[in-house]
mmCIF file of C-alpha atoms and ligand atoms in Angstrom:
data_model
loop_
_atom_site.group_PDB
_atom_site.id
_atom_site.type_symbol
_atom_site.label_atom_id
_atom_site.label_comp_id
_atom_site.label_asym_id
_atom_site.label_seq_id
_atom_site.Cartn_x
_atom_site.Cartn_y
_atom_site.Cartn_z
ATOM 1 C CA UNK A 1 94.802 85.332 100.601
ATOM 2 C CA UNK A 2 93.216 84.036 97.412
ATOM 3 C CA UNK A 3 90.600 85.954 95.459
ATOM 4 C CA UNK A 4 87.813 83.399 96.041
ATOM 5 C CA UNK A 5 88.252 83.715 99.795
ATOM 6 C CA UNK A 6 88.138 87.529 99.544
ATOM 7 C CA UNK A 7 84.936 87.284 97.491
ATOM 8 C CA UNK A 8 83.482 84.897 100.065
ATOM 9 C CA UNK A 9 84.171 87.019 103.142
ATOM 10 C CA UNK A 10 84.059 90.420 101.377
ATOM 11 C CA UNK A 11 87.386 91.876 102.530
ATOM 12 C CA UNK A 12 91.122 91.147 102.783
ATOM 13 C CA UNK A 13 91.726 89.457 106.119
ATOM 14 C CA UNK A 14 95.537 89.433 106.145
ATOM 15 C CA UNK A 15 97.290 89.866 109.506
ATOM 16 C CA UNK A 16 98.675 93.378 110.116
ATOM 17 C CA UNK A 17 101.857 94.078 112.082
ATOM 18 C CA UNK A 18 100.548 95.658 115.302
ATOM 19 C CA UNK A 19 103.516 98.057 115.440
ATOM 20 C CA UNK A 20 102.638 99.637 112.090
ATOM 21 C CA UNK A 21 101.340 103.194 112.128
ATOM 22 C CA UNK A 22 98.351 102.501 109.892
ATOM 23 C CA UNK A 23 97.629 106.134 109.106
ATOM 24 C CA UNK A 24 101.214 106.740 107.939
ATOM 25 C CA UNK A 25 101.185 103.498 105.925
ATOM 26 C CA UNK A 26 97.861 104.317 104.274
ATOM 27 C CA UNK A 27 99.163 107.719 103.183
ATOM 28 C CA UNK A 28 102.377 106.110 101.874
ATOM 29 C CA UNK A 29 100.465 103.448 99.887
ATOM 30 C CA UNK A 30 98.083 106.074 98.562
ATOM 31 C CA UNK A 31 100.976 108.101 97.138
ATOM 32 C CA UNK A 32 102.792 105.036 95.781
ATOM 33 C CA UNK A 33 99.676 103.846 93.926
ATOM 34 C CA UNK A 34 98.393 107.275 92.868
ATOM 35 C CA UNK A 35 95.148 106.577 94.698
ATOM 36 C CA UNK A 36 92.450 108.936 95.926
ATOM 37 C CA UNK A 37 90.424 108.203 99.059
ATOM 38 C CA UNK A 38 86.771 109.296 99.014
ATOM 39 C CA UNK A 39 84.750 109.019 102.227
ATOM 40 C CA UNK A 40 81.095 109.581 103.056
ATOM 41 C CA UNK A 41 80.108 111.609 106.135
ATOM 42 C CA UNK A 42 78.696 108.465 107.788
ATOM 43 C CA UNK A 43 81.967 106.573 108.217
ATOM 44 C CA UNK A 44 83.878 106.688 111.505
ATOM 45 C CA UNK A 45 85.786 109.934 112.263
ATOM 46 C CA UNK A 46 89.302 108.482 111.810
ATOM 47 C CA UNK A 47 88.384 107.423 108.257
ATOM 48 C CA UNK A 48 86.808 110.780 107.453
ATOM 49 C CA UNK A 49 90.033 112.430 108.614
ATOM 50 C CA UNK A 50 92.314 110.325 106.427
ATOM 51 C CA UNK A 51 90.274 110.826 103.237
ATOM 52 C CA UNK A 52 91.192 113.224 100.434
ATOM 53 C CA UNK A 53 87.547 114.150 100.078
ATOM 54 C CA UNK A 54 84.743 113.699 102.565
ATOM 55 C CA UNK A 55 81.253 114.602 101.479
ATOM 56 C CA UNK A 56 77.697 113.758 100.548
ATOM 57 C CA UNK A 57 76.689 111.422 97.736
ATOM 58 C CA UNK A 58 76.663 114.201 95.116
ATOM 59 C CA UNK A 59 80.083 115.632 95.970
ATOM 60 C CA UNK A 60 81.634 112.167 96.047
ATOM 61 C CA UNK A 61 80.257 111.242 92.627
ATOM 62 C CA UNK A 62 81.481 114.595 91.250
ATOM 63 C CA UNK A 63 84.966 113.842 92.639
ATOM 64 C CA UNK A 64 84.869 110.283 91.241
ATOM 65 C CA UNK A 65 83.990 111.652 87.796
ATOM 66 C CA UNK A 66 86.874 114.137 87.664
ATOM 67 C CA UNK A 67 89.728 112.515 89.581
ATOM 68 C CA UNK A 68 93.087 111.998 87.870
ATOM 69 C CA UNK A 69 94.054 109.197 90.265
ATOM 70 C CA UNK A 70 94.595 105.657 88.962
ATOM 71 C CA UNK A 71 92.864 104.053 91.921
ATOM 72 C CA UNK A 72 89.710 105.212 93.747
ATOM 73 C CA UNK A 73 89.255 103.853 97.262
ATOM 74 C CA UNK A 74 85.679 104.422 98.341
ATOM 75 C CA UNK A 75 85.084 104.440 102.082
ATOM 76 C CA UNK A 76 81.338 104.231 101.993
ATOM 77 C CA UNK A 77 78.888 101.647 100.711
ATOM 78 C CA UNK A 78 78.680 99.542 97.572
ATOM 79 C CA UNK A 79 76.344 101.727 95.470
ATOM 80 C CA UNK A 80 78.718 104.674 95.967
ATOM 81 C CA UNK A 81 81.768 102.720 94.810
ATOM 82 C CA UNK A 82 79.721 101.301 91.928
ATOM 83 C CA UNK A 83 78.704 104.828 90.894
ATOM 84 C CA UNK A 84 82.409 105.781 90.914
ATOM 85 C CA UNK A 85 83.173 102.776 88.670
ATOM 86 C CA UNK A 86 80.334 103.698 86.295
ATOM 87 C CA UNK A 87 81.790 107.204 85.958
ATOM 88 C CA UNK A 88 85.454 106.160 85.825
ATOM 89 C CA UNK A 89 85.484 102.734 84.133
ATOM 90 C CA UNK A 90 89.235 102.732 83.420
ATOM 91 C CA UNK A 91 90.163 103.284 87.034
ATOM 92 C CA UNK A 92 90.486 100.621 89.658
ATOM 93 C CA UNK A 93 87.712 101.165 92.226
ATOM 94 C CA UNK A 94 88.197 99.581 95.638
ATOM 95 C CA UNK A 95 85.750 99.142 98.518
ATOM 96 C CA UNK A 96 87.364 98.016 101.818
ATOM 97 C CA UNK A 97 84.467 95.645 102.587
ATOM 98 C CA UNK A 98 82.097 94.367 99.901
ATOM 99 C CA UNK A 99 79.524 93.601 102.611
ATOM 100 C CA UNK A 100 78.913 97.351 102.930
ATOM 101 C CA UNK A 101 75.545 97.340 101.191
ATOM 102 C CA UNK A 102 72.526 99.607 101.651
ATOM 103 C CA UNK A 103 69.044 98.591 102.796
ATOM 104 C CA UNK A 104 67.508 101.300 100.617
ATOM 105 C CA UNK A 105 69.273 100.037 97.471
ATOM 106 C CA UNK A 106 68.206 96.498 98.400
ATOM 107 C CA UNK A 107 64.590 97.610 98.756
ATOM 108 C CA UNK A 108 64.399 97.937 94.956
ATOM 109 C CA UNK A 109 65.171 94.635 93.181
ATOM 110 C CA UNK A 110 65.634 95.331 89.440
ATOM 111 C CA UNK A 111 63.150 92.722 88.151
ATOM 112 C CA UNK A 112 60.348 93.974 90.412
ATOM 113 C CA UNK A 113 61.134 97.622 89.671
ATOM 114 C CA UNK A 114 61.092 96.942 85.894
ATOM 115 C CA UNK A 115 57.682 95.322 86.289
ATOM 116 C CA UNK A 116 56.464 98.290 88.357
ATOM 117 C CA UNK A 117 57.474 100.933 85.804
ATOM 118 C CA UNK A 118 55.939 98.918 82.955
ATOM 119 C CA UNK A 119 52.524 99.883 84.400
ATOM 120 C CA UNK A 120 53.282 103.606 83.933
ATOM 121 C CA UNK A 121 54.282 103.965 80.257
ATOM 122 C CA UNK A 122 54.310 107.780 79.953
ATOM 123 C CA UNK A 123 56.269 108.422 83.139
ATOM 124 C CA UNK A 124 59.784 109.756 83.502
ATOM 125 C CA UNK A 125 61.746 107.510 85.887
ATOM 126 C CA UNK A 126 63.745 109.349 88.549
ATOM 127 C CA UNK A 127 65.803 107.286 90.965
ATOM 128 C CA UNK A 128 67.769 108.211 94.033
ATOM 129 C CA UNK A 129 71.480 107.409 93.721
ATOM 130 C CA UNK A 130 71.063 104.804 96.523
ATOM 131 C CA UNK A 131 70.332 102.078 93.971
ATOM 132 C CA UNK A 132 72.116 99.290 92.140
ATOM 133 C CA UNK A 133 73.504 99.841 88.624
ATOM 134 C CA UNK A 134 70.618 97.714 87.282
ATOM 135 C CA UNK A 135 68.085 100.217 88.696
ATOM 136 C CA UNK A 136 70.088 103.189 87.420
ATOM 137 C CA UNK A 137 69.995 101.575 83.977
ATOM 138 C CA UNK A 138 66.175 101.703 84.147
ATOM 139 C CA UNK A 139 66.204 105.431 85.034
ATOM 140 C CA UNK A 140 65.952 108.622 82.997
ATOM 141 C CA UNK A 141 67.838 110.595 85.615
ATOM 142 C CA UNK A 142 69.443 109.931 88.983
ATOM 143 C CA UNK A 143 69.220 112.330 91.936
ATOM 144 C CA UNK A 144 70.766 112.717 95.375
ATOM 145 C CA UNK A 145 69.109 114.387 98.329
ATOM 146 C CA UNK A 146 71.085 117.562 97.515
ATOM 147 C CA UNK A 147 69.564 118.019 94.063
ATOM 148 C CA UNK A 148 66.331 115.950 94.095
ATOM 149 C CA UNK A 149 63.978 118.938 94.404
ATOM 150 C CA UNK A 150 65.647 120.942 91.621
ATOM 151 C CA UNK A 151 65.885 117.959 89.269
ATOM 152 C CA UNK A 152 62.221 117.039 89.787
ATOM 153 C CA UNK A 153 61.319 120.692 89.159
ATOM 154 C CA UNK A 154 63.375 120.715 85.946
ATOM 155 C CA UNK A 155 60.593 118.590 84.382
ATOM 156 C CA UNK A 156 57.370 120.299 83.213
ATOM 157 C CA UNK A 157 54.643 120.347 85.853
ATOM 158 C CA UNK A 158 52.371 118.103 83.796
ATOM 159 C CA UNK A 159 55.081 115.461 83.252
ATOM 160 C CA UNK A 160 54.119 112.262 85.113
ATOM 161 C CA UNK A 161 57.032 110.961 87.170
ATOM 162 C CA UNK A 162 57.927 107.741 88.975
ATOM 163 C CA UNK A 163 60.277 108.297 91.904
ATOM 164 C CA UNK A 164 62.230 105.523 93.584
ATOM 165 C CA UNK A 165 63.292 103.857 95.663
ATOM 166 C CA UNK A 166 62.847 105.952 98.843
ATOM 167 C CA UNK A 167 59.170 106.646 99.636
ATOM 168 C CA UNK A 168 60.102 109.057 102.457
ATOM 169 C CA UNK A 169 62.286 111.210 100.220
ATOM 170 C CA UNK A 170 59.662 110.896 97.465
ATOM 171 C CA UNK A 171 56.854 112.012 99.780
ATOM 172 C CA UNK A 172 58.974 114.897 101.011
ATOM 173 C CA UNK A 173 59.764 116.040 97.436
ATOM 174 C CA UNK A 174 56.057 115.739 96.548
ATOM 175 C CA UNK A 175 55.228 117.943 99.547
ATOM 176 C CA UNK A 176 57.729 120.702 98.701
ATOM 177 C CA UNK A 177 57.106 120.721 94.941
ATOM 178 C CA UNK A 178 53.357 120.032 94.828
ATOM 179 C CA UNK A 179 54.037 117.159 92.393
ATOM 180 C CA UNK A 180 52.205 113.871 92.603
ATOM 181 C CA UNK A 181 55.009 111.504 91.710
ATOM 182 C CA UNK A 182 54.245 107.789 91.802
ATOM 183 C CA UNK A 183 56.447 106.322 94.535
ATOM 184 C CA UNK A 184 58.232 103.008 94.889
ATOM 185 C CA UNK A 185 57.757 101.576 98.392
ATOM 186 C CA UNK A 186 61.376 101.545 99.588
ATOM 187 C CA UNK A 187 63.124 102.961 102.664
ATOM 188 C CA UNK A 188 66.375 103.112 104.616
ATOM 189 C CA UNK A 189 66.328 101.029 107.809
ATOM 190 C CA UNK A 190 68.475 103.609 109.639
ATOM 191 C CA UNK A 191 66.447 106.717 108.831
ATOM 192 C CA UNK A 192 63.144 104.965 109.551
ATOM 193 C CA UNK A 193 64.418 104.183 113.030
ATOM 194 C CA UNK A 194 64.394 107.712 114.475
ATOM 195 C CA UNK A 195 61.741 108.193 117.127
ATOM 196 C CA UNK A 196 59.715 111.404 117.032
ATOM 197 C CA UNK A 197 58.580 110.761 120.634
ATOM 198 C CA UNK A 198 62.209 110.602 121.811
ATOM 199 C CA UNK A 199 63.097 113.729 119.826
ATOM 200 C CA UNK A 200 60.229 115.605 121.503
ATOM 201 C CA UNK A 201 61.304 114.265 124.895
ATOM 202 C CA UNK A 202 64.847 115.662 124.360
ATOM 203 C CA UNK A 203 63.283 118.973 123.314
ATOM 204 C CA UNK A 204 61.692 119.221 126.770
ATOM 205 C CA UNK A 205 65.191 119.277 128.316
ATOM 206 C CA UNK A 206 66.619 121.486 125.548
ATOM 207 C CA UNK A 207 63.725 123.739 124.468
ATOM 208 C CA UNK A 208 65.990 125.835 122.232
ATOM 209 C CA UNK A 209 67.497 122.855 120.452
ATOM 210 C CA UNK A 210 66.866 122.714 116.715
ATOM 211 C CA UNK A 211 66.013 119.464 114.969
ATOM 212 C CA UNK A 212 67.948 118.638 111.799
ATOM 213 C CA UNK A 213 66.535 115.800 109.694
ATOM 214 C CA UNK A 214 67.497 113.982 106.526
ATOM 215 C CA UNK A 215 64.580 113.576 104.060
ATOM 216 C CA UNK A 216 64.977 109.779 104.263
ATOM 217 C CA UNK A 217 63.324 110.063 107.722
ATOM 218 C CA UNK A 218 59.613 109.336 108.196
ATOM 219 C CA UNK A 219 57.070 112.167 107.942
ATOM 220 C CA UNK A 220 56.483 112.689 111.731
ATOM 221 C CA UNK A 221 60.221 113.387 112.171
ATOM 222 C CA UNK A 222 60.270 115.742 109.180
ATOM 223 C CA UNK A 223 57.257 117.623 110.580
ATOM 224 C CA UNK A 224 59.091 118.466 113.836
ATOM 225 C CA UNK A 225 62.353 119.326 112.025
ATOM 226 C CA UNK A 226 63.623 122.907 111.877
ATOM 227 C CA UNK A 227 65.636 122.036 108.815
ATOM 228 C CA UNK A 228 65.346 119.136 106.352
ATOM 229 C CA UNK A 229 68.169 118.429 103.930
ATOM 230 C CA UNK A 230 70.955 116.235 102.652
ATOM 231 C CA UNK A 231 73.971 115.593 104.868
ATOM 232 C CA UNK A 232 75.849 118.550 103.358
ATOM 233 C CA UNK A 233 72.792 120.808 103.681
ATOM 234 C CA UNK A 234 72.386 119.889 107.368
ATOM 235 C CA UNK A 235 76.094 120.489 107.923
ATOM 236 C CA UNK A 236 75.966 123.932 106.295
ATOM 237 C CA UNK A 237 72.834 124.863 108.247
ATOM 238 C CA UNK A 238 74.388 123.832 111.576
ATOM 239 C CA UNK A 239 77.455 125.974 110.858
ATOM 240 C CA UNK A 240 75.554 129.120 109.830
ATOM 241 C CA UNK A 241 72.633 128.958 112.251
ATOM 242 C CA UNK A 242 72.907 130.600 115.664
ATOM 243 C CA UNK A 243 71.339 127.930 117.936
ATOM 244 C CA UNK A 244 73.603 126.282 120.506
ATOM 245 C CA UNK A 245 72.133 122.764 120.468
ATOM 246 C CA UNK A 246 70.940 120.479 117.668
ATOM 247 C CA UNK A 247 69.168 117.123 117.633
ATOM 248 C CA UNK A 248 70.487 115.319 114.575
ATOM 249 C CA UNK A 249 68.138 112.888 112.800
ATOM 250 C CA UNK A 250 70.531 111.296 110.362
ATOM 251 C CA UNK A 251 73.430 108.870 110.720
ATOM 252 C CA UNK A 252 75.607 110.076 113.587
ATOM 253 C CA UNK A 253 78.850 110.080 111.522
ATOM 254 C CA UNK A 254 77.920 113.566 110.265
ATOM 255 C CA UNK A 255 78.282 114.942 113.805
ATOM 256 C CA UNK A 256 82.078 114.657 113.464
ATOM 257 C CA UNK A 257 82.037 117.328 110.724
ATOM 258 C CA UNK A 258 79.403 119.405 112.534
ATOM 259 C CA UNK A 259 81.613 119.565 115.625
ATOM 260 C CA UNK A 260 84.655 120.438 113.529
ATOM 261 C CA UNK A 261 82.851 123.432 112.020
ATOM 262 C CA UNK A 262 81.123 124.446 115.269
ATOM 263 C CA UNK A 263 83.203 123.252 118.251
ATOM 264 C CA UNK A 264 81.157 125.309 120.720
ATOM 265 C CA UNK A 265 77.794 123.816 119.734
ATOM 266 C CA UNK A 266 76.229 120.662 121.117
ATOM 267 C CA UNK A 267 74.972 117.930 118.774
ATOM 268 C CA UNK A 268 72.673 115.217 120.119
ATOM 269 C CA UNK A 269 72.060 112.141 117.936
ATOM 270 C CA UNK A 270 68.295 111.556 117.576
ATOM 271 C CA UNK A 271 67.493 108.321 119.453
ATOM 272 C CA UNK A 272 66.122 105.194 117.779
ATOM 273 C CA UNK A 273 62.629 103.789 118.425
ATOM 274 C CA UNK A 274 64.249 100.714 119.922
ATOM 275 C CA UNK A 275 66.374 101.992 122.812
ATOM 276 C CA UNK A 276 68.239 98.658 123.071
ATOM 277 C CA UNK A 277 69.988 98.966 119.691
ATOM 278 C CA UNK A 278 72.410 101.296 117.961
ATOM 279 C CA UNK A 279 70.182 101.203 114.893
ATOM 280 C CA UNK A 280 70.428 104.962 114.361
ATOM 281 C CA UNK A 281 73.924 104.141 113.030
ATOM 282 C CA UNK A 282 74.371 102.618 109.578
ATOM 283 C CA UNK A 283 75.807 99.147 110.173
ATOM 284 C CA UNK A 284 76.943 99.070 106.522
ATOM 285 C CA UNK A 285 78.918 102.321 106.682
ATOM 286 C CA UNK A 286 80.419 101.189 109.976
ATOM 287 C CA UNK A 287 81.908 98.055 108.351
ATOM 288 C CA UNK A 288 84.713 100.287 107.066
ATOM 289 C CA UNK A 289 87.766 100.384 109.322
ATOM 290 C CA UNK A 290 91.362 101.600 109.228
ATOM 291 C CA UNK A 291 92.599 97.987 109.072
ATOM 292 C CA UNK A 292 90.359 97.083 106.123
ATOM 293 C CA UNK A 293 91.340 100.301 104.343
ATOM 294 C CA UNK A 294 95.034 99.501 104.811
ATOM 295 C CA UNK A 295 94.710 95.937 103.481
ATOM 296 C CA UNK A 296 92.496 97.111 100.642
ATOM 297 C CA UNK A 297 95.099 99.637 99.472
ATOM 298 C CA UNK A 298 98.003 97.248 100.018
ATOM 299 C CA UNK A 299 96.499 94.314 98.078
ATOM 300 C CA UNK A 300 94.279 96.457 95.783
ATOM 301 C CA UNK A 301 91.300 94.292 96.685
ATOM 302 C CA UNK A 302 88.355 93.914 96.859
ATOM 303 C CA UNK A 303 87.654 95.623 93.573
ATOM 304 C CA UNK A 304 84.248 96.789 92.354
ATOM 305 C CA UNK A 305 83.641 95.720 88.755
ATOM 306 C CA UNK A 306 80.610 95.597 86.506
ATOM 307 C CA UNK A 307 79.475 94.397 83.142
ATOM 308 C CA UNK A 308 80.279 96.997 80.440
ATOM 309 C CA UNK A 309 76.861 96.958 78.746
ATOM 310 C CA UNK A 310 75.169 97.561 82.111
ATOM 311 C CA UNK A 311 77.714 100.272 82.962
ATOM 312 C CA UNK A 312 76.955 102.159 79.735
ATOM 313 C CA UNK A 313 73.200 102.081 80.460
ATOM 314 C CA UNK A 314 73.694 103.175 84.081
ATOM 315 C CA UNK A 315 76.079 106.006 83.145
ATOM 316 C CA UNK A 316 73.558 108.036 81.126
ATOM 317 C CA UNK A 317 71.182 109.006 83.990
ATOM 318 C CA UNK A 318 74.116 109.757 86.317
ATOM 319 C CA UNK A 319 75.750 112.027 83.709
ATOM 320 C CA UNK A 320 72.399 113.769 83.280
ATOM 321 C CA UNK A 321 72.290 114.410 87.043
ATOM 322 C CA UNK A 322 75.853 115.771 87.007
ATOM 323 C CA UNK A 323 75.073 118.066 84.047
ATOM 324 C CA UNK A 324 71.936 119.492 85.675
ATOM 325 C CA UNK A 325 73.757 119.900 88.993
ATOM 326 C CA UNK A 326 76.605 121.768 87.300
ATOM 327 C CA UNK A 327 74.147 124.122 85.584
ATOM 328 C CA UNK A 328 72.485 124.744 88.950
ATOM 329 C CA UNK A 329 75.860 125.376 90.611
ATOM 330 C CA UNK A 330 75.404 122.440 93.002
HETATM 331 P P1 LIG B 1 73.527 112.248 101.301
HETATM 332 O O1 LIG B 1 74.901 112.259 101.898
HETATM 333 O O2 LIG B 1 73.602 112.430 99.832
HETATM 334 O O3 LIG B 1 72.613 113.195 101.971
HETATM 335 O O4 LIG B 1 72.933 110.750 101.473
HETATM 336 C C1 LIG B 1 72.673 110.140 102.648
HETATM 337 C C2 LIG B 1 72.739 108.669 102.579
HETATM 338 O O5 LIG B 1 71.934 107.961 103.130
HETATM 339 C C3 LIG B 1 73.821 108.050 101.906
HETATM 340 O O6 LIG B 1 73.684 106.715 102.041
HETATM 341 FE FE1 LIG B 2 71.849 103.050 102.866
HETATM 342 FE FE2 LIG B 2 70.561 104.031 104.931
HETATM 343 FE FE3 LIG B 2 73.078 103.273 105.246
HETATM 344 FE FE4 LIG B 2 72.490 105.467 103.796
HETATM 345 S S1 LIG B 2 72.180 105.184 105.977
HETATM 346 S S2 LIG B 2 73.903 103.833 103.247
HETATM 347 S S3 LIG B 2 70.542 104.884 102.868
HETATM 348 S S4 LIG B 2 71.347 101.951 104.742
#
């Protein structure tokens, strides 16, 4: 398959022998090529299980920064693989399907964001990691949902801040820190889909169920949540807490790890507002499959690349996040 075709459709579409044991072959190719497989909690269980590291955005960027592998295969979405490339420019970074984007990252086009921040000259610019390299390059520091609160609080209270691109996370951080950060009007189409009415309806059948919510959710969902946190924070909470049932208001892929840590507990995915769709699942994360991962490793394509001058500018705020996180023991 030629490179132009791969760029056009976003992945390697070569036929695969149906008698191949894909899991065995992926592990063989991984060893042969000295590759590491990083997977986000939102991908399908069989991909989480084949990865060397499965985690939240922070853990995966920490792994990408320190790996000794020659090839990084990122089973996640484009901004995650791009962050890995920014941190490890001499490594080959592969993404099984280049169509795996992110609605939140797309909600902040670089030209419009640059115009926006130009109206706030004395502000520090803090951006969520769910952004393109061009937005990271316009940032003073990057955060993930695991460290956003602490990083915002690391700035003096009187320091004006712009926070982007997620208004829900920004509002949540404002509410727990008392800051009045100026927010960019962006959001994730998956996390905005959870229905507080449906969550409350489930609670009538399971009165003891606890609600776990990611801070990318809208305020009414966060208000009814027993615990708000990043994917790893929700996972830890579900393992330590003593309830028997949880309603999970984040992408349902995380439930695979929750069940692994707590096989006797019940996890109910929070339903979407539109009961006719599966829009509480991230369609971008779900583009990753065992077949695409196999072809991606075999042909070492598609590769995530970026302009070196942009990479250098985008690296600084990510390194700053990693340094602060290390100091905080995150
Ligand atoms: P975390 O895993 O960092 O909580 O992020 C969630 C997310 O939406 C990633 O796209
Ligand atoms: Fe982006 Fe939302 Fe998917 Fe996360 S769940 S990758 S924020 S679209």
